[in-house]
PDB file of C-alpha atoms in Angstrom:
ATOM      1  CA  UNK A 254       0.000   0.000   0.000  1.00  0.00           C
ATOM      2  CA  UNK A 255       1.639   3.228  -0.885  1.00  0.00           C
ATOM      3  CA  UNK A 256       2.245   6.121   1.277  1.00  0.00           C
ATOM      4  CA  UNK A 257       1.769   9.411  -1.085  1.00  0.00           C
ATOM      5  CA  UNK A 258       3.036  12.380  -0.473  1.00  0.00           C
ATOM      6  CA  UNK A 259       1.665  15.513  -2.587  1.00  0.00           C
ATOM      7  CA  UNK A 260       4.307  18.458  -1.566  1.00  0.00           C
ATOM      8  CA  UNK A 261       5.013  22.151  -2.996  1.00  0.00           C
ATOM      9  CA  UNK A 262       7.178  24.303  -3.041  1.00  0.00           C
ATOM     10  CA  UNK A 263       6.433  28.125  -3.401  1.00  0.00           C
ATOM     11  CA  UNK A 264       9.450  30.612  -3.793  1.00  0.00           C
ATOM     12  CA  UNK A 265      10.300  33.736  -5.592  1.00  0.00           C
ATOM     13  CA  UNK A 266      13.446  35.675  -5.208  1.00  0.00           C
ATOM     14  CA  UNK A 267      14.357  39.483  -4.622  1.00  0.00           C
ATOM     15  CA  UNK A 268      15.730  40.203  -7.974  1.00  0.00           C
ATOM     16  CA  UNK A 269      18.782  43.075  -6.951  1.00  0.00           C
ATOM     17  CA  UNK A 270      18.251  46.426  -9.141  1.00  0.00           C
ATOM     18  CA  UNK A 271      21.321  46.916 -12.033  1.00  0.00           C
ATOM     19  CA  UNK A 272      21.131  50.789 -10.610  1.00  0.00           C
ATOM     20  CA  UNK A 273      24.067  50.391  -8.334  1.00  0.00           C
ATOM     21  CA  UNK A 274      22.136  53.322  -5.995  1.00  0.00           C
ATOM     22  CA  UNK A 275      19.613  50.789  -5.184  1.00  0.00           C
ATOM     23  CA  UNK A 276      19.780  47.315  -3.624  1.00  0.00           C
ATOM     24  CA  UNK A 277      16.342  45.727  -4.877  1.00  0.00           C
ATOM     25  CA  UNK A 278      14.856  45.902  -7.865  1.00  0.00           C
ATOM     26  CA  UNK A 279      11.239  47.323  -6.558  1.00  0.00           C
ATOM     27  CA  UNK A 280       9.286  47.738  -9.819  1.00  0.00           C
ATOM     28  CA  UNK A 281      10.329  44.637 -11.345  1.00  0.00           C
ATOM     29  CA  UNK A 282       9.705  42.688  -8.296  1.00  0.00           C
ATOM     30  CA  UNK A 283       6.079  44.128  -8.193  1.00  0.00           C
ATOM     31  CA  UNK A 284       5.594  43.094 -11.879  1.00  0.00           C
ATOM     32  CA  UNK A 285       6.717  39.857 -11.577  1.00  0.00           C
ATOM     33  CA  UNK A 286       4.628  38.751  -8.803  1.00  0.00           C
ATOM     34  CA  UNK A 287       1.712  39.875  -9.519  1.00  0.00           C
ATOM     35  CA  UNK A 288       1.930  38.411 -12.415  1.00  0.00           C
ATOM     36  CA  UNK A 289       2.340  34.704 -11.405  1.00  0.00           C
ATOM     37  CA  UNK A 290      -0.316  35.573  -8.449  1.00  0.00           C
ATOM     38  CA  UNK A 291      -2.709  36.116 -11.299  1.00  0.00           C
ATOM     39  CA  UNK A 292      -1.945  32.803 -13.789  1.00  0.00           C
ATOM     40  CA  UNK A 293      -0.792  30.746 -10.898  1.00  0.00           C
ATOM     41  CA  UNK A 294      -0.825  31.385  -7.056  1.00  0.00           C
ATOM     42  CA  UNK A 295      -4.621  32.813  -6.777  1.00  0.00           C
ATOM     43  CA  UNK A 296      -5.925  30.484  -8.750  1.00  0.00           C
ATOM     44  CA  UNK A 297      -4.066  27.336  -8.084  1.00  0.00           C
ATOM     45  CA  UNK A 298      -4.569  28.120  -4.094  1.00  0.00           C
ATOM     46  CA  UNK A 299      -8.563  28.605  -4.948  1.00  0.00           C
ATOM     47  CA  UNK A 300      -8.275  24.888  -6.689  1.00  0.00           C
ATOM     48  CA  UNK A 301      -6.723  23.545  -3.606  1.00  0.00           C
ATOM     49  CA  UNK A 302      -8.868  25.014  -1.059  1.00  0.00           C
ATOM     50  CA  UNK A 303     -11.828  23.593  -2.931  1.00  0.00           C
ATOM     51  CA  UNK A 304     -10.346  19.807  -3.356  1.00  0.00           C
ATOM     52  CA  UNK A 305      -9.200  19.381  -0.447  1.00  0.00           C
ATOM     53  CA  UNK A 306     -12.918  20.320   1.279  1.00  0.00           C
ATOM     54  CA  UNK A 307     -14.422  18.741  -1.317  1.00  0.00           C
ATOM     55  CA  UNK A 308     -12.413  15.309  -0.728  1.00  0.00           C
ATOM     56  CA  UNK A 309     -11.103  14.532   3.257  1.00  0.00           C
ATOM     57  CA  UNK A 310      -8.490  11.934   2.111  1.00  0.00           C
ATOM     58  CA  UNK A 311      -6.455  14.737  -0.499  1.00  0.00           C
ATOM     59  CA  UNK A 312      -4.000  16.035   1.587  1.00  0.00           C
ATOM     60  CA  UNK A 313      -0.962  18.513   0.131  1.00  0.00           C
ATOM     61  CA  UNK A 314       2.016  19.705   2.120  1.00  0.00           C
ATOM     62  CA  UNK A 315       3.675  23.053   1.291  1.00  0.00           C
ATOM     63  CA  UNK A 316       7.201  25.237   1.484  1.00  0.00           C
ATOM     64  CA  UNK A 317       6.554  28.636   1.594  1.00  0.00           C
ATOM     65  CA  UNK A 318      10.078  30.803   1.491  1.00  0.00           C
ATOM     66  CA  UNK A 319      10.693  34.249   3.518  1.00  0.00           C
ATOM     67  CA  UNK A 320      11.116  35.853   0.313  1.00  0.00           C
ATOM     68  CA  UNK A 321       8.319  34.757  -0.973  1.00  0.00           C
ATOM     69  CA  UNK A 322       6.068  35.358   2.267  1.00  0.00           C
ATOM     70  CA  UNK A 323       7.855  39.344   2.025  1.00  0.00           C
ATOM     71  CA  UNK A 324       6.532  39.748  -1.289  1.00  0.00           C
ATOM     72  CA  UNK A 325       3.369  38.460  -0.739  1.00  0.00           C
ATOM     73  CA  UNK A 326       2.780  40.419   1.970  1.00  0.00           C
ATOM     74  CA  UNK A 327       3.889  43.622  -0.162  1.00  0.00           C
ATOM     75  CA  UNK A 328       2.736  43.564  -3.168  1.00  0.00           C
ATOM     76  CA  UNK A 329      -0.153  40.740  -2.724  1.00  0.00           C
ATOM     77  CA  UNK A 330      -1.800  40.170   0.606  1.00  0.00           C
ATOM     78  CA  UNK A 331      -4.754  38.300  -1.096  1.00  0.00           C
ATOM     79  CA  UNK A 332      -2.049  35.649  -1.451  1.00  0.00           C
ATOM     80  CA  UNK A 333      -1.804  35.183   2.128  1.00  0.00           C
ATOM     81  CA  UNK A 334      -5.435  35.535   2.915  1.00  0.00           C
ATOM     82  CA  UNK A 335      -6.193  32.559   0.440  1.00  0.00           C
ATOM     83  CA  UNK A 336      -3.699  30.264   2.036  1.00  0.00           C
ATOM     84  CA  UNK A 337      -5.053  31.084   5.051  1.00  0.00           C
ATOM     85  CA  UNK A 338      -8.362  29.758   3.924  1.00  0.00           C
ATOM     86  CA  UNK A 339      -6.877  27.034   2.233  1.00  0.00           C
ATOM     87  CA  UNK A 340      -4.772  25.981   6.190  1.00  0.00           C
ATOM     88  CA  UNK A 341      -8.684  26.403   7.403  1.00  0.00           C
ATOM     89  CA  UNK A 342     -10.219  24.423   5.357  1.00  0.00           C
ATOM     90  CA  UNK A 343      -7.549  21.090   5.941  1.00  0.00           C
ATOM     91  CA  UNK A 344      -7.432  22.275   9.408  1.00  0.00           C
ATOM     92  CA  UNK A 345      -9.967  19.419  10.406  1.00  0.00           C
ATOM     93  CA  UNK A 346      -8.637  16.436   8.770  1.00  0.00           C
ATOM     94  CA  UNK A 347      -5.151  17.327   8.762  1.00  0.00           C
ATOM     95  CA  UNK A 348      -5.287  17.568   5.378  1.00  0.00           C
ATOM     96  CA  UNK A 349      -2.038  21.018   4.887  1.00  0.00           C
ATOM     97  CA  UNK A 350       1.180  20.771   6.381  1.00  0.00           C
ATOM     98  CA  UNK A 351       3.783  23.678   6.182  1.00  0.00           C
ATOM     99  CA  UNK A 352       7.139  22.483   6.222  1.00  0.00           C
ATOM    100  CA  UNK A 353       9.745  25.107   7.522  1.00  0.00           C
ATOM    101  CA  UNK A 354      12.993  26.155   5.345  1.00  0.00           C
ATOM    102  CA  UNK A 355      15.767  28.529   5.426  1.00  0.00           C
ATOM    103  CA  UNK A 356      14.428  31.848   5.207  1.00  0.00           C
ATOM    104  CA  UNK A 357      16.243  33.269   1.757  1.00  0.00           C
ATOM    105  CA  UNK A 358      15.734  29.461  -0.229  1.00  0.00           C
ATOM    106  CA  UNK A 359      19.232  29.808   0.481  1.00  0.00           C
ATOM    107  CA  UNK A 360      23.022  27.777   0.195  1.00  0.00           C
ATOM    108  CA  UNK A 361      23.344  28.044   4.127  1.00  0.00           C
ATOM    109  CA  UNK A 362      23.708  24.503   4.655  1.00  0.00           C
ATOM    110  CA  UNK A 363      26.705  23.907   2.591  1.00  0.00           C
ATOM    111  CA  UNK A 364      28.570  26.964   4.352  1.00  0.00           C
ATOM    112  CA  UNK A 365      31.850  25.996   6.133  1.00  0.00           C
ATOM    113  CA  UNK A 366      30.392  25.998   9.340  1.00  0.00           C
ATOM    114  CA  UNK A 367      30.695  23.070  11.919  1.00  0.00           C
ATOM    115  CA  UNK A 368      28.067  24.492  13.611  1.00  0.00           C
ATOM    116  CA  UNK A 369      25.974  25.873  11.219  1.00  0.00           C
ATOM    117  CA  UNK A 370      25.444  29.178  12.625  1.00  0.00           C
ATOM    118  CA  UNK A 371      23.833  31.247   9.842  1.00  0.00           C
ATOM    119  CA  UNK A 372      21.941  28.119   8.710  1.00  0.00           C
ATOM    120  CA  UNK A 373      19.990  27.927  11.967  1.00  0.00           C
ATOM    121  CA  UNK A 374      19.538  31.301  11.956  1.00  0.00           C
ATOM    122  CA  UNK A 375      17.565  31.384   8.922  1.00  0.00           C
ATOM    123  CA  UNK A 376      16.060  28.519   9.662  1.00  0.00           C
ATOM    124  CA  UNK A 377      14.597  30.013  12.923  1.00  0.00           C
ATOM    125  CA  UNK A 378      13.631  33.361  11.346  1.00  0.00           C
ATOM    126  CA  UNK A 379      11.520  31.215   9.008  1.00  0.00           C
ATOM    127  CA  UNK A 380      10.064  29.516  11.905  1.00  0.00           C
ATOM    128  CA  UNK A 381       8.823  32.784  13.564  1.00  0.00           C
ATOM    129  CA  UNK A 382       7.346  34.102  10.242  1.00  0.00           C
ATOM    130  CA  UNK A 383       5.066  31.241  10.216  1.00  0.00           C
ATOM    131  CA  UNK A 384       4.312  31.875  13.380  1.00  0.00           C
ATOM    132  CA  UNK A 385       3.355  35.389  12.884  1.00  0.00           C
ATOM    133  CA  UNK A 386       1.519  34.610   9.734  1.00  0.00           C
ATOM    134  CA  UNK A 387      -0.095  31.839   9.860  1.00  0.00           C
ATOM    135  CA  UNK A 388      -0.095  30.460  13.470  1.00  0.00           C
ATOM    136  CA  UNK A 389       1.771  27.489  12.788  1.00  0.00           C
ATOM    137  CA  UNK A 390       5.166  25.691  13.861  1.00  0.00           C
ATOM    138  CA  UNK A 391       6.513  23.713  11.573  1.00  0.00           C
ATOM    139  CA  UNK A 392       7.069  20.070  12.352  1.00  0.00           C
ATOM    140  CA  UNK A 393       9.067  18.894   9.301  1.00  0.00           C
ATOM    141  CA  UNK A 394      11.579  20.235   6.910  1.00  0.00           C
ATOM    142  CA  UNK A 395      12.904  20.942   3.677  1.00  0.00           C
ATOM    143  CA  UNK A 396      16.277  22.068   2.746  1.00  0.00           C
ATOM    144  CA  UNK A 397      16.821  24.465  -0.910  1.00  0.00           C
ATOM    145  CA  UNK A 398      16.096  22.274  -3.904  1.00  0.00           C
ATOM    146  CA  UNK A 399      15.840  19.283  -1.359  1.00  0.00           C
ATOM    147  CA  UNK A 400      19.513  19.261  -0.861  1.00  0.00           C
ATOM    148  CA  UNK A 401      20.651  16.742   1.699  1.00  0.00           C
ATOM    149  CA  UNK A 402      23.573  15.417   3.680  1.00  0.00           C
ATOM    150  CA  UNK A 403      23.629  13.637   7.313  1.00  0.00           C
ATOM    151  CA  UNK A 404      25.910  17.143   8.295  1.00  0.00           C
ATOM    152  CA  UNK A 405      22.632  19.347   7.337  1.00  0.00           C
ATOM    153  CA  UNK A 406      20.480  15.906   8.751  1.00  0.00           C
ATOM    154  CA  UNK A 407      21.767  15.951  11.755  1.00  0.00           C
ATOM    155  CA  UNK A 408      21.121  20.335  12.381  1.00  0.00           C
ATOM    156  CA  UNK A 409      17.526  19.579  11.264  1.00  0.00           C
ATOM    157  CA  UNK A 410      17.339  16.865  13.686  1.00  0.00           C
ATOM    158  CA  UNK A 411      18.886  18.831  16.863  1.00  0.00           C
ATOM    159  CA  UNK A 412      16.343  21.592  15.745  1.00  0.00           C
ATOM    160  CA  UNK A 413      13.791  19.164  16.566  1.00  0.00           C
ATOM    161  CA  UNK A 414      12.417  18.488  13.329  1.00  0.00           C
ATOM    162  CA  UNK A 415      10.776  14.895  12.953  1.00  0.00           C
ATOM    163  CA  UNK A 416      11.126  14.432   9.232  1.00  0.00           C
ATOM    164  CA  UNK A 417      13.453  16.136   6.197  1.00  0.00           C
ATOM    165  CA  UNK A 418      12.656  15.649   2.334  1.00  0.00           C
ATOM    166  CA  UNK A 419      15.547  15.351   0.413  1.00  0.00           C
ATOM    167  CA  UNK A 420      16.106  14.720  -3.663  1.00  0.00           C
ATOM    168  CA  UNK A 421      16.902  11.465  -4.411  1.00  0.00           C
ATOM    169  CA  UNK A 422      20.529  10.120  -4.756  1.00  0.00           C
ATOM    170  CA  UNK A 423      21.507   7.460  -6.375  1.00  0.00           C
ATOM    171  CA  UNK A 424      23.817   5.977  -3.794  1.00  0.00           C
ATOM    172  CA  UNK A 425      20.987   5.647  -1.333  1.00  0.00           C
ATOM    173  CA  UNK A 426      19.581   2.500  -2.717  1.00  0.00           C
ATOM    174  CA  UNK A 427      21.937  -0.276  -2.257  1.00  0.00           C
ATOM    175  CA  UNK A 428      21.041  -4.028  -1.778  1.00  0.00           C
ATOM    176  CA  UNK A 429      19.712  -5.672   1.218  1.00  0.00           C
ATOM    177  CA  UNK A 430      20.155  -9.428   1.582  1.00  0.00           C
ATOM    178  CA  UNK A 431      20.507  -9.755  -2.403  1.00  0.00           C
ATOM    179  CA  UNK A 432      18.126  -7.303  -3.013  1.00  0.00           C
ATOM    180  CA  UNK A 433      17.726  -3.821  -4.152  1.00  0.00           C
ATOM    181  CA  UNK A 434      15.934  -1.066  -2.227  1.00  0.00           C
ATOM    182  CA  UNK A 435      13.060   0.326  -3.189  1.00  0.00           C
ATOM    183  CA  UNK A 436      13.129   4.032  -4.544  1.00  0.00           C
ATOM    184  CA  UNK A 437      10.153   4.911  -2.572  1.00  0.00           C
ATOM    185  CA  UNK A 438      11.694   4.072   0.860  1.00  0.00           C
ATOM    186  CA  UNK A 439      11.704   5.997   3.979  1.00  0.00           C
ATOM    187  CA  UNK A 440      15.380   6.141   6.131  1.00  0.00           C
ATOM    188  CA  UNK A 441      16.344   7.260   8.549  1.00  0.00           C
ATOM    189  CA  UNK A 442      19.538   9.864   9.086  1.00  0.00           C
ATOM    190  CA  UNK A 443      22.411   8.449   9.967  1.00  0.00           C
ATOM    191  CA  UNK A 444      23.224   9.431  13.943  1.00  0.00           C
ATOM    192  CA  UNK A 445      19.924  10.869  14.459  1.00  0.00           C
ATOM    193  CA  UNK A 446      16.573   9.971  14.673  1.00  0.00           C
ATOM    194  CA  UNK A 447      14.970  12.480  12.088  1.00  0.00           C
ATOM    195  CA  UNK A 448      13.370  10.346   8.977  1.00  0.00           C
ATOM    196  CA  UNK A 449      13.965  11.209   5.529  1.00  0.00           C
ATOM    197  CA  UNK A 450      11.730  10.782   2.607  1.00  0.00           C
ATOM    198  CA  UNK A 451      12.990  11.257  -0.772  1.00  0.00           C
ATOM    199  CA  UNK A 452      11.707  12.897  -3.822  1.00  0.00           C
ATOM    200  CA  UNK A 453       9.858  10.486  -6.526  1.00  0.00           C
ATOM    201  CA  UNK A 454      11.694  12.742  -9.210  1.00  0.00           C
ATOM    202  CA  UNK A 455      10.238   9.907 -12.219  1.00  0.00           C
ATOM    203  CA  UNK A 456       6.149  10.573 -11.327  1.00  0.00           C
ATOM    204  CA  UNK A 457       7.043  14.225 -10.359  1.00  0.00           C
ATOM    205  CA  UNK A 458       8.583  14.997 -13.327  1.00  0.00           C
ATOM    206  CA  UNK A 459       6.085  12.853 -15.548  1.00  0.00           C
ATOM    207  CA  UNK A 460       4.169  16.545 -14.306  1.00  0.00           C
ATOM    208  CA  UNK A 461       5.790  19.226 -13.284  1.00  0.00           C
ATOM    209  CA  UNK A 462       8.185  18.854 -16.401  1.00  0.00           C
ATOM    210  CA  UNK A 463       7.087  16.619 -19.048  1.00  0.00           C
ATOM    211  CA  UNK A 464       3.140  17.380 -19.057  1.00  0.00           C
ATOM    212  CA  UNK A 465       3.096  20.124 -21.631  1.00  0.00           C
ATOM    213  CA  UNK A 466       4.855  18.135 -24.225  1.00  0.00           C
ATOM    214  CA  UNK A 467       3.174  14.213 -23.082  1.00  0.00           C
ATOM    215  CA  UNK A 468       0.135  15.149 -21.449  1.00  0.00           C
ATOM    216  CA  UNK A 469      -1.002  12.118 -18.423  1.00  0.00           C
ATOM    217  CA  UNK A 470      -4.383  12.258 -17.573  1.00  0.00           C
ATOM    218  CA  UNK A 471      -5.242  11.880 -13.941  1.00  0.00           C
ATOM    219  CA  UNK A 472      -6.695   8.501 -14.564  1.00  0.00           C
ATOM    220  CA  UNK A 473      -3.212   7.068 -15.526  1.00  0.00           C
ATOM    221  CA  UNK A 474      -1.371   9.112 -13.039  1.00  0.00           C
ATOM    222  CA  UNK A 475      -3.337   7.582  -9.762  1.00  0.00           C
ATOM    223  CA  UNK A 476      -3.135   4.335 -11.605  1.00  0.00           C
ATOM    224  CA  UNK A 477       0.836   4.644 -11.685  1.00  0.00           C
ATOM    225  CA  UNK A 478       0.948   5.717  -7.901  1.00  0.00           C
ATOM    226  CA  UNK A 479      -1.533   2.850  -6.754  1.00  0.00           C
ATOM    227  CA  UNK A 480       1.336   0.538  -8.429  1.00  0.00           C
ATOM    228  CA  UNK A 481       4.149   2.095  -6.780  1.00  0.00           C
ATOM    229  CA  UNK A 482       6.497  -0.382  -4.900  1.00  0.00           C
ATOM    230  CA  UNK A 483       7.962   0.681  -1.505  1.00  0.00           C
ATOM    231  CA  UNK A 484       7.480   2.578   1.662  1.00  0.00           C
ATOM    232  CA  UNK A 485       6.246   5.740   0.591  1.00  0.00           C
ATOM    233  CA  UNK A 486       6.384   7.646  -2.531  1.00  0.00           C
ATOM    234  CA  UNK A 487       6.881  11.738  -2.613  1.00  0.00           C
ATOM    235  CA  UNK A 488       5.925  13.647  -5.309  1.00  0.00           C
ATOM    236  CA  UNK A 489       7.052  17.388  -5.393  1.00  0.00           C
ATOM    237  CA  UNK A 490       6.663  20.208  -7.343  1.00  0.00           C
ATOM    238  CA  UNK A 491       7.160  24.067  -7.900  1.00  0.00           C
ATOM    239  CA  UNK A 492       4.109  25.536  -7.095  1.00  0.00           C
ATOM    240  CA  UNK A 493       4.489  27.573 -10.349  1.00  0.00           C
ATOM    241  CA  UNK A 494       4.263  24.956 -12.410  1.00  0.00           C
ATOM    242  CA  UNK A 495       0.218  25.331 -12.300  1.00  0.00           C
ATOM    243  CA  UNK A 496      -0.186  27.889 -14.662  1.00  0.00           C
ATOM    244  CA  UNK A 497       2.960  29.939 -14.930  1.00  0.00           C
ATOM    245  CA  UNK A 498       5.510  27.435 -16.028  1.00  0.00           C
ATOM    246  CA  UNK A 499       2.585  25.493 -17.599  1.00  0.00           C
ATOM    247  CA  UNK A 500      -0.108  27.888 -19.139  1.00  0.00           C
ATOM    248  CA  UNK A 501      -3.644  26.888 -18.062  1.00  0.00           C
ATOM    249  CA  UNK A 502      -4.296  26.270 -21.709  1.00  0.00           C
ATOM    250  CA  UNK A 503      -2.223  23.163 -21.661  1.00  0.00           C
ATOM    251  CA  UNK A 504      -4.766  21.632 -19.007  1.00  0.00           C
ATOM    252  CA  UNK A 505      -2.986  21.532 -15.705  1.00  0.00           C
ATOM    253  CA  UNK A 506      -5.757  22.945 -13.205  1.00  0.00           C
ATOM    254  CA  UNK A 507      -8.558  20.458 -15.315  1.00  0.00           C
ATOM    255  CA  UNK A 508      -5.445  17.275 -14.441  1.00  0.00           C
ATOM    256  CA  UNK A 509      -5.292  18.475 -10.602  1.00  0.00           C
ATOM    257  CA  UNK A 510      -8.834  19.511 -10.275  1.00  0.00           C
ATOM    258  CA  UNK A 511      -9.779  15.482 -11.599  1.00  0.00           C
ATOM    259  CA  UNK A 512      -6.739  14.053  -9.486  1.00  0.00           C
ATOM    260  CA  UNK A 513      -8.473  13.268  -6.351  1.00  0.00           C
ATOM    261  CA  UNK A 514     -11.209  11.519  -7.623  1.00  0.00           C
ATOM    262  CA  UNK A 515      -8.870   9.770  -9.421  1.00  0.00           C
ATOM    263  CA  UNK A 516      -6.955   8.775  -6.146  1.00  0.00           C
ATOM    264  CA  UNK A 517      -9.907   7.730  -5.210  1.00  0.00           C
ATOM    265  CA  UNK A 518     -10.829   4.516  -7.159  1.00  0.00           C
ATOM    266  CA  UNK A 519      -7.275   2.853  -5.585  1.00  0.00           C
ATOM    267  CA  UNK A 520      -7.840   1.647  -2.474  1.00  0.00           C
ATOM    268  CA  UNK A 521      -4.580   0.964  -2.194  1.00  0.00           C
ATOM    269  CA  UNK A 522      -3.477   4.540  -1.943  1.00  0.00           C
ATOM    270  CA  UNK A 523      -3.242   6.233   1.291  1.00  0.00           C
ATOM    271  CA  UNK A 524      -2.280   9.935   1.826  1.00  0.00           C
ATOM    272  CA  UNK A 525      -0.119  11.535   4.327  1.00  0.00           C
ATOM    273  CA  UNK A 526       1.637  14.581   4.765  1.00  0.00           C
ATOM    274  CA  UNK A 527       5.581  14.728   5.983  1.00  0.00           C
ATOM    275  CA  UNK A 528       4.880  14.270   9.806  1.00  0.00           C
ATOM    276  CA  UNK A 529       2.510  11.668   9.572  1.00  0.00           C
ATOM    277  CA  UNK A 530       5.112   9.694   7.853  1.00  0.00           C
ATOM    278  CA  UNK A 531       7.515  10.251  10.270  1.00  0.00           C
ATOM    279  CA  UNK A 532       4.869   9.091  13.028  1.00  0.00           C
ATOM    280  CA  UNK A 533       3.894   5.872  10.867  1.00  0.00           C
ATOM    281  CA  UNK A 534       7.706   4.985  10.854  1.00  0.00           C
ATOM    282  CA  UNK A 535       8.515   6.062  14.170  1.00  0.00           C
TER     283      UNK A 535
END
């Protein structure tokens, strides 16, 4: 029986002004998210809030950077409001985690720093945003583009995190009494007890990448998890893929707005977000 893991990741940087008598580009910044707030995050949070009150098994798990949170704030507060509604909504059936991060999306935890000093410290100012914004603390965690070693592993896990998604590595799945791993397993970090759950990058790219040139329907897509072999299988994606990376012409929102149903049918399939893994493996 898979595990499945539907998780997000929603980031945009503060693009630095080419006048050298400025820092940030202001105008530009503006522009740009707006822009994506109206093809992607309005919409595709609207979409959300509605499937996952409209279906108590969907659950979704999402990374929201500082950066991203600042500019939202500025230049979009609807933004905010919406996922707001959206944390409501799932608030019942435990149906939206947010995962904390480092605060900038940021290279912190490759710094040469035994002790990772300016990684926690991002880390923590993230933690009190969510705080502020959205009344939550974070229980699990993801790293920049899911970047992972048992150095970073083991900060995460003194932090008191009690699970970290990482990409997947190819060195991770060796052979256990003559046989291979499975892709979709959960481990745990070496020297700590924090669990790790790696990125499905095959069935998350079959969407977040490949869908505007081979379309999958929804139908095939829950019939590929429901066959899935392992522990527990993560899919993640940019949150701008829904409309900004792939126009809504191309017949994202229809694939996600027909995905849960889809689910559905498998009964076989069982959805949890980051902690709950951690908890099922514990």
């Amino acid at each position: 029986m898979p595990i499945v893991t539907f998780y997000f990741q929603l980031h945009q940087p503060f693009r630095l002004s080419p006048d050298r008598d400025k820092f940030l580009w202001d105008d530009v910044n503006a522009e740009v998210f707006e822009k994506v707030s109206q093809k992607c995050y309005l919409p595709a949070v609207r979409l959300f809030t509605q499937l996952i009150e409209s279906y108590p098994e969907f659950k979704i798990t999402l990374s929201v950077s500082g950066t991203f949170l600042e500019q939202a704030l500025n230049y979009k507060p609807q933004v905010i409001e919406q996922l707001k509604e959206l944390l409501e909504v799932g608030k019942a059936n435990n149906q939206v985690e947010f995962l904390d991060e480092t605060y900038y999306h940021s290279l912190a935890g490759l710094f040469e720093d035994p002790h990772r000093q300016e990684f926690r410290r991002q880390v923590l100012s993230h933690k009190v945003r969510m705080k502020e914004i959205f009344a939550v603390t974070p229980s699990s965690f993801r790293n920049t583009e899911l970047m992972f070693n048992n150095e970073i592993a083991y900060v995460v896990a003194d932090m008191g995190y009690k699970a970290m998604l990482c990409e997947k590595r190819d060195d991770m799945f060796a052979r256990r009494n003559g046989k291979p791993i499975s892709p979709n397993a959960v481990f745990r970090a070496k020297d700590s007890n924090i669990i790790v759950i790696p990125r499905n990058r095959e069935l998350s790219d079959d969407v977040a990448f490949r869908f505007p040139h081979t379309p999958i329907s929804a139908d095939k897509y829950a019939s590929s998890i429901a066959k899935v072999d392992g522990e527990a299988v993560l899919l993640g994606y940019d949150f701008e893929h829904l409309g900004e990376h792939i126009w809504k012409d191309k017949g994202i929102f229809e694939f996600w707005n027909a995905l849960p149903k889809m689910l559905a049918k498998h009964s076989n399939i069982k959805m949890a977000n980051p902690t709950e893994v951690a908890e099922l493996f514990k």
